[in-house]
Amino acid sequence: MTRILVIDDDSLMIQLIKVYLKGENYEILSEETGKNAIKRIAGEPFDLILLDIMLPDATGYEVCQEITSLKKETPVIMITSLEDDISIEKAFEVGSADYIRKPISRIELVSRVKNVLDTAQAKKKLQAMYENIMKELEVAKNVQSYFIPEPLLIEKDYLISSFYQASSKVGGDLFDIKKINSSQYLIYIGDISGHGVQAALLMAAIKFVINMIVDQSSEKMTPASIMTQFNEIFCNQLKKKGTYLTICLGILDTERKQFLYYNAGHPAPFVFNNISGEVSFPKSDGGIPVGWVDDFKYLESESDVIDLSDSKTLLLYTDGIFESKNRENGYLGMEGFKRTVSLINATSAITFPHEISKTITDNGFVFEDDYTLVAVSLEECSHRVFVSGSSTSAAAAAADKCGRIFDEHEADNGTKALWKYLNTDVADLFKKKCSKCSIGYVVRIAVHEWLMNIARHGTPGEDKTQIIIETDVENLEVKVFDFSAEWDFESVKARVTSAEYDDDQFRESGRGIQMILTLTEKFEFKRIGGMNKAYFKFKDQGKREETYK
Amino acid sequence: MKIDFVKKESVVILSIDGSLDASVADQFKSVFENYAKENSNFVLDMRKVSFIDSTGLGKIVSALRTVSEKKGDLKIAGISDEVMMVFQITRAFRIFDIYDDVNEAVNSF
């Protein structure tokens, strides 16, 4: 039954309301003071409150304000005997849904109560529906995440780092890589017009169809031939749904070190140099998006080729990145995007997509659409340790691999020289008891401690992460990248470097960070876009020349 | 990691073989707590420990606290240079009695 609470110190008025609303199937309850009413509302559910504007302990406005902050969904009707408009205006201001003037007429009371209850009911239904839709979208988002490659893909001959951000719950961006043979990989990035569930479902279907075409194709397949077949199969599907797909689809050849691609209405790829940091914007021909013309012939002559030799990295992206807006509602635009990319001095394909996203955000731009950034590099990956898994298991696996690199017995021929150098005593570093500790051991323990911190702080629950360790022996540098959550390293650092910390001999935590800070000449931690980067610079022991040969 | 147990009069000698790091720290803790129920004087023989991390060290520190509360002690023996480095950086050497030789540590009780 619908429960109505009448708050009025006039028992005659309460009686009158009860009489007027009799036969409407309401349960009418009452309170005489604001204080008691608030107490009761906090503990019991009501569908409607009828509130007199004059109460012995408070004004109706104050009580109304409290009710709406306590139970936003419970509507309040104010009963006022004051005739002036200010009181009515104020009643609405403090959150009441309606008002009734004294003396109360039965018809007015019944109809206003009914109206307010109907509106509240409709609102509740809408809210429930909205929550359901959001839940469904959350499920769709989770399903979609299975179709998106992991942020880092590393094979012996290539490295692909991607950063994908969905604007609403589900996005319409498309990106995938598929192995064709030992030296060729199909890579494509696309954008389905519109987003939401339809776009996400189409994305899954598109991936399926492209995979099928590639699996069934002969040796001679080219980006243009794949595009023509794909459009034949998919054009009508997209047309029927009133949507289309822009796509940049190409074959990465790790032997020839090039990317041969067809650009179907998609923004053109960029190239940046890992060493010089220089960015170039090769010209891009191509044709129309998929879903416009049924029998469109995507021609070989409209394909383009990008050279990826000499530390060049390919950058693919979707338009969400340059459609970001600043506070004045101005778009970043293609030129602004190019300028931003040119200014980033990224020296690694791993961080490049994340640096771009961070720089754009730092410049005050907000992303409204989903966006994807993909960096493809053919750089040599042998100096890297790469693991993937839950944060705990990934950290343990990385620590294990890292430990083996610095273990003499495990070292293969390729790493013997490295090991020999790493085994140089760090006599200068720890003169007393540690004359035999090697620089390799110092590196190992510092990196190990960092990995344990990633496991501890980086990822809530069992979310997957990826960890990559890069070592540069020449410069005694180590970089550790991970895709775990952001955590507050600076506050841990502040704690372990404080005087009180050193005094507490039985302290529970912080020793790992303390060790890292002691063992390194320089240690930096940075959050870049969706990833973390730790940089270690170790103290040079000055014996490199004689031992690292 | 393996932990061997020998008792010499009132002193328990725990000999650790292998790395004492985050992956085995809880194992060390539960073994130690088991022995600490009935004993309060310990020597950790660390001759066969080549690697220790802050988590492993943390468990040794909390072991020391456990025995201190019972008026006992935990002494450390046979520590390698690599392990000593960790004790030095974290200043843990200040709260432990550290001996080169296991017998020397046992006789110090």
XYZ file of C-alpha atoms in Angstrom:
658
model
C 0.000 0.000 0.000
C 1.143 3.540 -0.708
C 2.492 5.147 2.482
C 2.013 8.870 3.040
C 3.465 10.788 5.971
C 1.721 14.004 7.003
C 3.896 16.401 9.010
C 1.765 18.984 10.781
C 1.315 20.084 14.386
C -2.366 20.747 13.779
C -4.211 17.496 14.581
C -7.374 18.809 12.924
C -5.487 19.268 9.666
C -4.144 15.707 9.886
C -7.657 14.454 10.489
C -8.948 16.444 7.541
C -6.315 15.042 5.192
C -7.086 11.511 6.357
C -10.772 12.058 5.645
C -10.114 13.607 2.230
C -7.806 10.804 1.140
C -10.004 8.022 2.485
C -10.979 5.525 -0.162
C -7.776 6.158 -2.177
C -6.026 3.105 -0.725
C -3.338 5.081 1.057
C -1.875 4.405 4.471
C -1.724 7.815 6.157
C 0.713 8.286 9.032
C 1.600 11.488 10.836
C 4.216 13.354 12.847
C 3.878 16.658 14.657
C 7.456 17.928 14.709
C 10.156 18.230 12.088
C 12.680 16.419 14.249
C 10.512 13.354 14.796
C 9.511 13.302 11.147
C 13.134 13.284 9.943
C 13.963 10.478 12.358
C 11.055 8.443 11.076
C 11.799 9.081 7.396
C 15.374 7.932 7.927
C 14.155 4.575 9.244
C 10.980 3.855 7.252
C 10.061 4.001 3.583
C 7.424 6.523 2.472
C 6.038 7.156 -0.977
C 5.051 10.747 -0.326
C 5.438 13.422 2.344
C 2.828 16.126 2.989
C 4.659 18.867 4.855
C 3.215 21.922 6.555
C 5.267 25.053 6.139
C 4.872 26.108 9.800
C 6.123 23.609 12.355
C 6.775 24.140 16.062
C 10.495 23.255 15.901
C 11.521 24.268 12.380
C 10.292 25.778 9.156
C 8.901 23.470 6.501
C 11.683 24.649 4.151
C 14.389 23.359 6.467
C 12.615 20.046 6.949
C 12.025 19.701 3.211
C 15.686 20.318 2.489
C 16.661 17.636 4.969
C 14.185 15.146 3.543
C 15.401 15.652 -0.019
C 19.010 15.246 0.971
C 18.147 12.147 3.015
C 15.791 10.440 0.555
C 16.056 12.090 -2.826
C 13.514 9.776 -4.419
C 10.695 10.564 -1.909
C 8.559 13.463 -3.184
C 7.386 16.227 -0.848
C 4.218 18.325 -1.196
C 4.289 21.520 0.852
C 1.147 22.762 2.523
C 1.131 26.514 2.812
C -1.277 29.032 4.136
C 0.865 31.964 3.106
C -0.379 33.551 -0.030
C 2.709 35.230 -1.377
C 4.636 33.834 -4.357
C 7.960 33.965 -2.541
C 6.981 31.101 -0.245
C 5.994 28.954 -3.229
C 9.162 29.803 -5.078
C 11.166 28.929 -2.000
C 9.280 25.647 -1.597
C 10.417 24.567 -5.065
C 13.906 25.812 -4.391
C 14.323 23.495 -1.413
C 13.188 20.526 -3.479
C 9.450 20.104 -2.997
C 7.581 18.483 -5.883
C 4.376 20.500 -5.514
C 2.392 22.650 -3.104
C -1.155 22.921 -1.794
C -2.652 26.088 -0.392
C -4.768 26.197 2.713
C -7.686 25.981 3.007
C -7.354 22.598 1.356
C -9.980 21.489 -1.130
C -10.592 17.745 -1.376
C -10.433 17.593 -5.166
C -7.188 19.568 -5.275
C -5.571 17.408 -2.595
C -6.561 14.121 -4.203
C -5.429 15.140 -7.680
C -2.136 16.733 -6.594
C -1.245 13.709 -4.449
C -2.092 11.378 -7.312
C -0.073 13.404 -9.833
C 3.004 13.557 -7.655
C 2.805 9.840 -6.870
C 2.415 8.987 -10.587
C 5.417 11.120 -11.528
C 7.536 9.545 -8.791
C 6.492 6.089 -9.943
C 7.403 6.865 -13.548
C 10.766 8.269 -12.422
C 11.482 5.114 -10.450
C 10.698 2.947 -13.478
C 12.937 5.071 -15.684
C 15.739 4.851 -13.153
C 15.410 1.060 -12.992
C 15.396 0.859 -16.793
C 18.442 3.104 -16.991
C 20.268 0.965 -14.460
C 19.413 -2.156 -16.438
C 20.686 -0.642 -19.662
C 23.893 0.427 -17.940
C 24.325 -3.102 -16.622
C 23.830 -4.540 -20.106
C 26.340 -2.061 -21.499
C 28.793 -3.105 -18.829
C 28.376 -6.721 -19.945
C 28.791 -5.675 -23.589
C 31.929 -3.760 -22.629
C 33.348 -6.818 -20.918
C 32.554 -8.958 -23.945
C 34.129 -6.341 -26.202
C 37.330 -6.352 -24.159
C 37.909 -9.935 -25.330
C 38.080 -8.687 -28.911
C 40.668 -6.036 -28.194
C 44.298 -7.184 -28.273
C 46.377 -6.779 -25.127
C 48.138 -3.413 -24.796
C 51.484 -4.949 -25.659
C 52.107 -7.581 -28.296
C 55.708 -8.671 -28.532
C 57.172 -11.284 -30.823
C 60.789 -11.824 -31.750
C 60.466 -9.544 -34.775
C 57.899 -6.916 -33.828
C 56.460 -4.902 -30.997
C 52.969 -3.435 -30.996
C 51.834 -1.102 -28.258
C 48.242 0.076 -28.243
C 46.091 2.288 -26.080
C 42.334 1.976 -26.383
C 39.826 4.112 -24.519
C 36.061 3.672 -24.883
C 34.106 6.896 -24.406
C 30.707 5.479 -23.515
C 30.567 1.982 -22.141
C 30.991 0.371 -25.543
C 33.036 1.723 -28.376
C 33.038 1.422 -32.141
C 36.793 1.356 -32.640
C 38.337 -1.661 -34.225
C 41.915 -2.875 -34.074
C 43.459 -6.286 -34.565
C 46.481 -8.185 -35.750
C 46.514 -11.579 -37.414
C 49.494 -13.702 -38.396
C 49.565 -14.607 -42.090
C 52.901 -16.428 -42.238
C 56.292 -16.383 -40.520
C 57.131 -12.853 -41.639
C 53.774 -11.274 -42.490
C 51.006 -9.995 -40.253
C 47.700 -8.416 -41.142
C 47.101 -5.285 -39.080
C 44.008 -3.142 -39.272
C 42.476 -0.227 -37.462
C 38.959 1.034 -38.096
C 36.077 3.052 -36.815
C 32.400 2.183 -37.166
C 30.259 5.289 -37.466
C 28.315 5.675 -34.226
C 29.044 3.714 -31.110
C 27.209 1.676 -28.526
C 26.080 -1.911 -28.642
C 25.445 -2.048 -32.402
C 28.950 -0.834 -33.171
C 30.454 -3.312 -30.713
C 28.558 -6.241 -32.186
C 29.483 -5.181 -35.715
C 33.087 -4.988 -34.603
C 32.986 -8.647 -33.582
C 31.381 -9.619 -36.915
C 33.919 -7.589 -38.920
C 36.830 -9.316 -37.199
C 35.283 -12.667 -37.962
C 34.805 -11.866 -41.661
C 38.320 -10.436 -42.094
C 39.815 -13.505 -40.418
C 37.798 -15.733 -42.722
C 38.943 -13.872 -45.853
C 42.581 -14.104 -44.805
C 42.304 -17.808 -43.912
C 40.771 -18.643 -47.268
C 42.967 -16.430 -49.415
C 45.735 -17.589 -51.666
C 49.373 -16.575 -51.310
C 48.820 -13.525 -53.482
C 46.448 -11.668 -51.217
C 47.005 -7.940 -50.932
C 45.411 -5.281 -48.756
C 43.377 -4.110 -51.772
C 42.126 -7.620 -52.573
C 41.127 -8.182 -48.949
C 39.288 -4.846 -48.932
C 37.360 -5.661 -52.112
C 36.246 -9.041 -50.770
C 35.409 -7.595 -47.390
C 33.275 -4.833 -48.914
C 31.457 -7.387 -51.102
C 30.480 -9.424 -48.056
C 29.840 -6.634 -45.612
C 28.638 -3.587 -47.568
C 24.943 -4.458 -47.473
C 25.025 -5.373 -43.800
C 26.385 -1.943 -42.960
C 24.047 -0.148 -45.373
C 21.007 -1.834 -43.824
C 22.068 -0.663 -40.403
C 22.697 2.846 -41.673
C 26.335 2.776 -40.778
C 29.755 2.434 -42.457
C 33.324 1.625 -41.598
C 36.507 3.566 -42.192
C 39.476 1.244 -42.074
C 43.182 1.261 -42.633
C 44.216 -2.313 -43.403
C 47.703 -3.454 -44.209
C 50.278 -6.205 -44.222
C 53.295 -5.788 -41.970
C 56.291 -7.497 -43.532
C 59.001 -8.026 -40.917
C 61.564 -9.225 -43.485
C 61.150 -6.382 -45.946
C 60.562 -4.060 -43.021
C 57.547 -2.344 -44.506
C 53.820 -1.838 -44.102
C 51.773 -2.140 -47.309
C 48.281 -0.842 -46.674
C 44.989 0.253 -48.112
C 43.322 3.235 -46.540
C 39.521 3.194 -46.885
C 38.516 6.661 -45.723
C 40.514 6.423 -42.504
C 42.930 9.095 -41.209
C 46.402 8.401 -42.629
C 49.126 6.687 -40.540
C 52.165 8.571 -39.195
C 55.760 7.463 -38.879
C 58.116 8.425 -36.093
C 61.760 7.699 -35.536
C 62.632 6.012 -32.223
C 66.095 7.503 -32.142
C 65.704 11.029 -33.482
C 62.123 11.462 -32.289
C 61.318 12.947 -35.719
C 57.755 12.503 -37.022
C 56.775 12.303 -40.670
C 53.408 12.203 -42.371
C 53.593 10.086 -45.535
C 51.021 10.743 -48.221
C 48.136 8.322 -48.291
C 45.812 7.587 -51.242
C 43.182 4.931 -50.707
C 39.461 4.828 -51.419
C 36.017 5.075 -49.893
C 34.853 3.535 -46.594
C 33.276 0.079 -46.464
C 29.485 0.197 -46.650
C 29.047 2.938 -49.255
C 29.137 1.201 -52.649
C 28.323 -2.529 -53.078
C 30.691 -3.502 -55.852
C 33.445 -0.985 -55.235
C 36.790 -2.136 -56.551
C 39.634 -1.337 -54.175
C 42.623 -0.976 -56.526
C 46.215 -2.086 -55.951
C 47.367 1.247 -57.349
C 45.610 3.040 -54.511
C 47.647 1.148 -51.897
C 50.527 2.833 -50.101
C 53.713 1.531 -48.594
C 55.559 2.758 -45.506
C 59.201 1.927 -44.906
C 59.855 0.781 -41.343
C 63.599 0.191 -41.454
C 66.077 2.150 -39.310
C 64.145 2.497 -36.067
C 60.994 3.835 -37.701
C 57.706 3.226 -35.930
C 54.275 3.230 -37.516
C 51.458 5.044 -35.759
C 47.835 4.130 -36.456
C 44.921 5.882 -34.760
C 41.216 6.647 -34.880
C 39.551 10.050 -35.194
C 38.510 10.207 -31.514
C 42.027 11.389 -30.795
C 41.872 14.601 -32.834
C 38.191 15.209 -32.144
C 39.061 15.902 -28.514
C 37.892 19.310 -27.317
C 39.333 21.939 -25.017
C 37.444 24.058 -22.477
C 36.546 26.657 -25.112
C 34.925 23.828 -27.099
C 37.651 24.014 -29.748
C 38.707 20.806 -31.481
C 42.301 19.617 -31.362
C 41.949 18.899 -35.079
C 44.271 17.064 -37.412
C 46.846 19.871 -37.476
C 46.809 20.155 -33.689
C 47.237 16.412 -33.422
C 50.191 16.443 -35.821
C 51.762 19.292 -33.876
C 51.295 17.400 -30.591
C 52.833 14.237 -31.986
C 55.778 16.192 -33.429
C 56.525 17.720 -30.027
C 56.621 14.424 -28.147
C 60.135 13.227 -27.729
C 59.244 9.559 -27.296
C 62.105 7.174 -27.701
C 60.150 3.970 -27.379
C 57.242 2.480 -29.275
C 55.997 1.073 -25.967
C 55.191 4.438 -24.430
C 54.445 6.396 -27.605
C 50.619 5.900 -27.688
C 50.444 6.657 -23.973
C 52.627 9.763 -24.289
C 50.327 11.097 -27.002
C 47.217 10.576 -24.904
C 48.851 12.118 -21.839
C 50.166 15.154 -23.722
C 46.752 15.881 -25.248
C 45.069 15.563 -21.829
C 47.783 17.710 -20.198
C 47.062 20.398 -22.803
C 43.490 20.626 -21.551
C 41.709 18.523 -24.151
C 38.954 16.083 -23.233
C 38.147 12.977 -25.248
C 34.461 12.641 -26.076
C 34.592 9.775 -28.557
C 36.444 6.493 -28.166
C 39.965 6.502 -29.493
C 42.697 4.018 -30.289
C 46.406 4.600 -30.752
C 48.651 1.860 -32.080
C 52.439 1.956 -32.446
C 54.072 -0.759 -34.546
C 57.810 -1.207 -34.350
C 60.203 -3.748 -35.831
C 62.909 -3.116 -33.309
C 65.027 -5.887 -31.872
C 63.471 -7.233 -28.671
C 66.218 -9.434 -27.244
C 67.140 -6.989 -24.482
C 63.682 -7.274 -23.023
C 61.962 -9.418 -20.459
C 58.252 -9.611 -21.208
C 55.555 -11.291 -19.148
C 51.794 -11.235 -18.980
C 49.318 -12.426 -16.351
C 47.733 -11.408 -13.077
C 49.843 -8.785 -11.326
C 51.140 -11.266 -8.755
C 52.004 -13.995 -11.227
C 53.419 -11.558 -13.805
C 55.641 -9.907 -11.180
C 56.865 -13.290 -9.952
C 57.564 -14.493 -13.494
C 59.393 -11.271 -14.381
C 61.458 -11.479 -11.176
C 62.360 -15.054 -12.002
C 63.420 -14.208 -15.562
C 65.300 -11.174 -14.373
C 67.041 -13.273 -11.716
C 68.216 -15.714 -14.355
C 69.670 -12.983 -16.543
C 71.999 -12.088 -13.686
C 72.864 -15.644 -12.787
C 76.202 -16.840 -14.156
C 75.169 -20.468 -14.498
C 72.066 -19.631 -16.460
C 73.797 -17.235 -18.820
C 73.999 -18.422 -22.420
C 76.784 -17.423 -24.782
C 75.006 -14.299 -25.862
C 74.703 -12.987 -22.355
C 78.071 -14.218 -21.024
C 79.741 -10.926 -21.854
C 76.907 -9.030 -20.310
C 77.119 -11.208 -17.244
C 80.845 -10.770 -17.000
C 80.384 -7.059 -16.923
C 77.458 -7.224 -14.549
C 79.545 -9.355 -12.235
C 82.009 -6.534 -11.679
C 82.383 -5.945 -7.980
C 80.718 -2.890 -6.627
C 83.438 -2.307 -4.118
C 83.009 1.442 -4.277
C 79.344 1.194 -3.586
C 79.515 -0.949 -0.477
C 83.023 -0.838 0.793
C 82.633 -2.741 3.985
C 80.890 -6.069 4.022
C 79.851 -6.249 0.393
C 83.112 -6.121 -1.435
C 82.052 -9.093 -3.489
C 78.580 -7.891 -4.478
C 78.334 -7.491 -8.225
C 76.653 -4.718 -10.140
C 74.470 -7.478 -11.612
C 73.266 -8.325 -8.151
C 72.545 -4.678 -7.398
C 70.468 -4.398 -10.578
C 68.704 -7.652 -9.875
C 67.686 -6.787 -6.333
C 66.516 -3.267 -7.246
C 64.402 -4.498 -10.157
C 63.101 -7.397 -8.077
C 61.944 -4.991 -5.359
C 60.157 -2.864 -7.909
C 58.356 -5.890 -9.346
C 57.193 -6.857 -5.870
C 55.804 -3.337 -5.481
C 53.908 -3.677 -8.751
C 52.375 -6.883 -7.407
C 51.488 -5.184 -4.137
C 50.191 -1.809 -5.283
C 49.611 -2.003 -8.974
C 46.513 -4.032 -9.581
C 43.442 -4.461 -7.486
C 42.083 -8.005 -7.618
C 43.170 -10.411 -10.256
C 43.175 -8.048 -13.224
C 45.650 -8.931 -15.889
C 48.729 -6.872 -16.409
C 51.780 -6.958 -18.631
C 55.269 -6.180 -17.467
C 58.232 -5.419 -19.636
C 61.807 -4.880 -18.504
C 64.354 -3.217 -20.765
C 68.007 -3.286 -19.891
C 70.651 -1.012 -21.334
C 73.978 -2.310 -20.065
C 76.062 0.332 -21.824
C 74.386 3.086 -19.875
C 73.532 1.071 -16.753
C 69.855 1.826 -17.220
C 66.800 -0.316 -16.665
C 63.227 0.566 -17.562
C 60.248 -1.327 -16.213
C 56.862 -0.754 -17.833
C 53.606 -2.150 -16.526
C 49.928 -1.836 -17.275
C 48.691 -2.057 -13.709
C 46.624 0.574 -11.940
C 48.065 3.929 -10.968
C 49.426 4.102 -7.406
C 50.868 6.758 -5.197
C 54.602 6.105 -5.306
C 55.495 9.610 -4.127
C 53.791 9.194 -0.754
C 55.583 5.874 -0.152
C 58.843 7.562 -1.129
C 58.180 10.461 1.243
C 57.517 8.018 4.038
C 60.637 5.878 3.569
C 62.922 8.890 3.264
C 61.658 10.479 6.480
C 63.720 10.432 9.698
C 60.941 8.698 11.656
C 60.966 5.853 9.190
C 64.618 5.100 9.799
C 64.044 5.047 13.550
C 61.334 2.429 13.373
C 63.361 -0.776 13.323
C 60.352 -3.073 13.256
C 58.557 -1.267 10.456
C 56.154 -3.350 8.430
C 56.758 -2.050 4.919
C 58.682 0.314 2.674
C 62.038 -1.484 2.733
C 61.781 -2.348 -0.956
C 61.470 1.284 -2.051
C 64.195 2.245 0.424
C 66.495 -0.293 -1.206
C 65.710 0.924 -4.716
C 66.419 4.531 -3.763
C 69.730 3.543 -2.138
C 70.901 1.289 -4.951
C 70.192 3.684 -7.803
C 71.833 6.902 -8.776
C 68.493 8.026 -10.124
C 65.040 6.507 -9.901
C 61.931 7.935 -11.536
C 58.354 6.785 -11.613
C 55.815 8.175 -14.052
C 52.229 7.498 -14.997
C 51.833 7.825 -18.763
C 48.308 7.407 -20.169
C 47.278 3.888 -19.239
C 50.697 2.613 -18.138
C 53.414 3.009 -15.511
C 57.074 3.561 -16.262
C 59.914 3.145 -13.808
C 63.405 4.294 -14.739
C 66.542 3.073 -12.933
C 69.989 4.544 -13.425
C 72.721 2.673 -11.589
C 75.967 4.046 -10.297
C 78.813 3.512 -12.696
C 81.629 1.602 -11.026
C 84.156 2.739 -13.584
C 85.485 -0.703 -14.433
C 83.537 -1.183 -17.606
C 86.346 -0.871 -20.125
C 88.393 -3.768 -18.824
C 85.588 -6.181 -18.059
C 82.892 -5.661 -20.644
C 84.748 -7.005 -23.632
C 63.426 -22.936 -0.293
C 64.011 -25.647 2.275
C 64.190 -25.178 6.048
C 66.053 -27.680 8.265
C 65.572 -27.842 12.000
C 68.158 -28.801 14.636
C 67.942 -28.159 18.372
C 71.075 -27.647 20.477
C 70.093 -27.489 24.119
C 67.643 -24.574 24.289
C 68.583 -23.061 20.913
C 66.763 -23.883 17.689
C 68.892 -23.691 14.548
C 66.875 -23.096 11.396
C 68.956 -23.648 8.272
C 67.510 -22.059 5.157
C 68.455 -23.363 1.729
C 67.520 -21.278 -1.321
C 66.152 -17.792 -1.964
C 64.179 -16.084 0.776
C 61.970 -13.798 -1.261
C 58.328 -12.781 -1.618
C 57.395 -16.095 -3.215
C 58.378 -18.115 -0.126
C 58.073 -15.498 2.617
C 54.744 -16.816 3.899
C 56.122 -20.338 3.960
C 59.026 -19.156 6.127
C 56.621 -17.309 8.406
C 54.394 -20.324 9.048
C 57.368 -22.669 9.648
C 58.885 -20.187 12.065
C 55.630 -19.567 13.933
C 55.252 -23.281 14.361
C 58.660 -23.585 16.081
C 58.144 -20.367 18.017
C 55.182 -21.864 19.869
C 57.518 -23.836 22.117
C 60.882 -22.151 21.629
C 62.180 -18.647 22.051
C 65.897 -18.796 21.192
C 66.777 -19.131 17.524
C 69.740 -19.046 15.195
C 69.074 -18.564 11.492
C 71.763 -20.376 9.552
C 71.853 -18.455 6.279
C 74.942 -19.960 4.659
C 72.853 -21.363 1.807
C 70.784 -18.238 1.173
C 72.026 -16.479 -1.938
C 69.149 -14.066 -2.367
C 66.871 -12.223 0.004
C 64.383 -9.472 -0.722
C 62.587 -6.927 1.449
C 59.592 -9.212 1.920
C 61.815 -12.065 3.118
C 63.710 -9.688 5.381
C 60.407 -8.358 6.734
C 59.498 -11.864 7.875
C 62.834 -12.267 9.681
C 62.274 -8.909 11.411
C 58.793 -9.934 12.521
C 60.259 -13.273 13.728
C 62.699 -11.297 15.871
C 59.819 -9.298 17.285
C 57.902 -12.477 18.128
C 60.810 -13.964 20.129
C 61.704 -10.616 21.747
C 58.198 -10.425 23.177
C 58.904 -13.769 24.854
C 62.270 -12.530 26.135
C 64.072 -14.719 23.607
C 66.348 -13.772 20.714
C 66.966 -14.549 17.089
C 70.543 -14.415 15.866
C 71.835 -14.666 12.367
C 74.836 -16.624 11.135
C 76.724 -17.352 7.929
C 75.417 -14.431 5.945
C 76.744 -13.893 2.394
C 77.871 -10.536 1.038
C 74.801 -10.295 -1.165
C 72.427 -10.874 1.718
C 74.449 -8.570 3.975
C 73.972 -5.794 1.444
C 70.208 -5.990 1.957
C 70.686 -5.921 5.740
C 72.921 -2.876 5.388
C 70.725 -0.814 3.104
C 67.672 -1.365 5.247
C 69.681 -0.888 8.474
C 68.354 -4.246 9.619
C 71.882 -5.141 10.777
C 71.345 -2.724 13.666
C 68.713 -4.880 15.331
C 70.243 -8.321 14.758
C 73.253 -10.010 16.272
C 75.078 -11.288 13.233
C 77.795 -13.978 13.432
C 80.085 -15.475 10.820
C 79.846 -18.919 12.342
C 76.764 -20.887 13.391
C 78.376 -22.390 16.526
C 79.531 -18.988 17.629
C 75.948 -17.774 17.383
C 74.614 -20.772 19.305
C 77.213 -20.366 22.062
C 76.358 -16.684 22.473
C 73.045 -17.533 24.143
